[in-house]
Amino acid sequence: MGSKTVSLKDETYRRLDREKRDGESFSDAIDRLLAEDDTNPLRELIGLLDNDEAAAVRRRSEEFRADVNERFDDSESRRPEENQ
């Protein structure tokens, strides 16, 4: 495998160094960051929840949406008519 020398601005180097994980080379960090650029930003969250936890999150999310929709509908019905 070949290698290339690349010049970076100091700030760019510092940003890359902050993004680099323990034990990761700069090349590995760049490969990871470029790969993530082409994929779903939530990819790293996959596998954090088991099926029961995911179902609970979905249920709470649906309940939250229903509550917000209900409150929004209630506030819309109480709005005074604008053209009176």
Short mmCIF file of C-alpha atoms in Angstrom, two decimals:
data_model
loop_
_atom_site.label_atom_id
_atom_site.label_comp_id
_atom_site.label_asym_id
_atom_site.label_seq_id
_atom_site.Cartn_x
_atom_site.Cartn_y
_atom_site.Cartn_z
CA MET A 1 0.00 0.00 0.00
CA GLY A 2 1.39 3.40 -0.97
CA SER A 3 1.21 6.62 0.96
CA LYS A 4 0.95 10.33 0.19
CA THR A 5 1.96 13.42 2.09
CA VAL A 6 -0.87 15.89 2.56
CA SER A 7 -0.64 19.45 3.88
CA LEU A 8 -3.33 20.61 6.27
CA LYS A 9 -4.05 23.97 7.83
CA ASP A 10 -3.31 23.95 11.57
CA GLU A 11 -6.99 24.26 12.47
CA THR A 12 -7.90 21.40 10.12
CA TYR A 13 -5.23 19.23 11.73
CA ARG A 14 -6.58 20.04 15.22
CA ARG A 15 -10.13 19.21 14.13
CA LEU A 16 -9.00 15.92 12.61
CA ASP A 17 -6.99 15.10 15.73
CA ARG A 18 -10.10 15.70 17.89
CA GLU A 19 -12.15 13.37 15.67
CA LYS A 20 -9.51 10.62 15.75
CA ARG A 21 -10.42 7.76 18.08
CA ASP A 22 -8.01 5.99 20.44
CA GLY A 23 -5.74 3.64 18.49
CA GLU A 24 -6.91 5.05 15.17
CA SER A 25 -4.44 6.39 12.63
CA PHE A 26 -5.11 9.63 10.78
CA SER A 27 -5.73 7.57 7.63
CA ASP A 28 -8.26 5.41 9.51
CA ALA A 29 -9.98 8.51 10.88
CA ILE A 30 -10.20 10.09 7.44
CA ASP A 31 -11.55 6.84 5.93
CA ARG A 32 -14.18 6.60 8.69
CA LEU A 33 -15.21 10.24 8.39
CA LEU A 34 -15.45 10.10 4.61
CA ALA A 35 -17.47 6.88 4.74
CA GLU A 36 -19.90 8.41 7.23
CA ASP A 37 -20.35 11.36 4.90
CA ASP A 38 -22.01 9.01 2.39
CA THR A 39 -24.25 7.17 4.84
CA ASN A 40 -27.05 7.79 7.26
CA PRO A 41 -25.78 9.95 10.16
CA LEU A 42 -27.64 7.70 12.60
CA ARG A 43 -25.69 4.62 11.47
CA GLU A 44 -23.59 4.54 14.64
CA LEU A 45 -26.74 4.21 16.76
CA ILE A 46 -27.67 0.86 15.21
CA GLY A 47 -27.56 -1.89 17.78
CA LEU A 48 -27.63 0.35 20.85
CA LEU A 49 -31.16 -0.76 21.77
CA ASP A 50 -32.51 -4.26 22.00
CA ASN A 51 -35.93 -5.01 20.46
CA ASP A 52 -37.86 -4.38 23.70
CA GLU A 53 -36.15 -1.02 24.25
CA ALA A 54 -36.74 -0.02 20.62
CA ALA A 55 -40.43 -0.95 20.93
CA ALA A 56 -40.72 1.16 24.09
CA VAL A 57 -39.09 4.14 22.33
CA ARG A 58 -41.48 3.75 19.38
CA ARG A 59 -44.49 3.56 21.72
CA ARG A 60 -43.42 6.65 23.68
CA SER A 61 -42.75 8.49 20.42
CA GLU A 62 -46.21 7.63 19.11
CA GLU A 63 -47.80 8.72 22.40
CA PHE A 64 -45.85 11.99 22.28
CA ARG A 65 -46.94 12.67 18.69
CA ALA A 66 -50.57 11.91 19.53
CA ASP A 67 -50.40 14.28 22.52
CA VAL A 68 -48.85 17.06 20.43
CA ASN A 69 -51.44 16.55 17.67
CA GLU A 70 -54.26 16.63 20.21
CA ARG A 71 -52.94 19.82 21.82
CA PHE A 72 -52.43 21.43 18.41
CA ASP A 73 -55.97 20.51 17.34
CA ASP A 74 -57.36 21.91 20.61
CA SER A 75 -55.49 25.19 20.21
CA GLU A 76 -56.64 25.51 16.59
CA SER A 77 -60.28 25.04 17.57
CA ARG A 78 -59.99 27.76 20.25
CA ARG A 79 -58.41 30.32 17.88
CA PRO A 80 -60.59 33.33 17.13
CA GLU A 81 -61.56 33.68 13.52
CA GLU A 82 -59.13 36.00 11.75
CA ASN A 83 -61.65 37.52 9.37
CA GLN A 84 -64.40 38.63 11.78
#
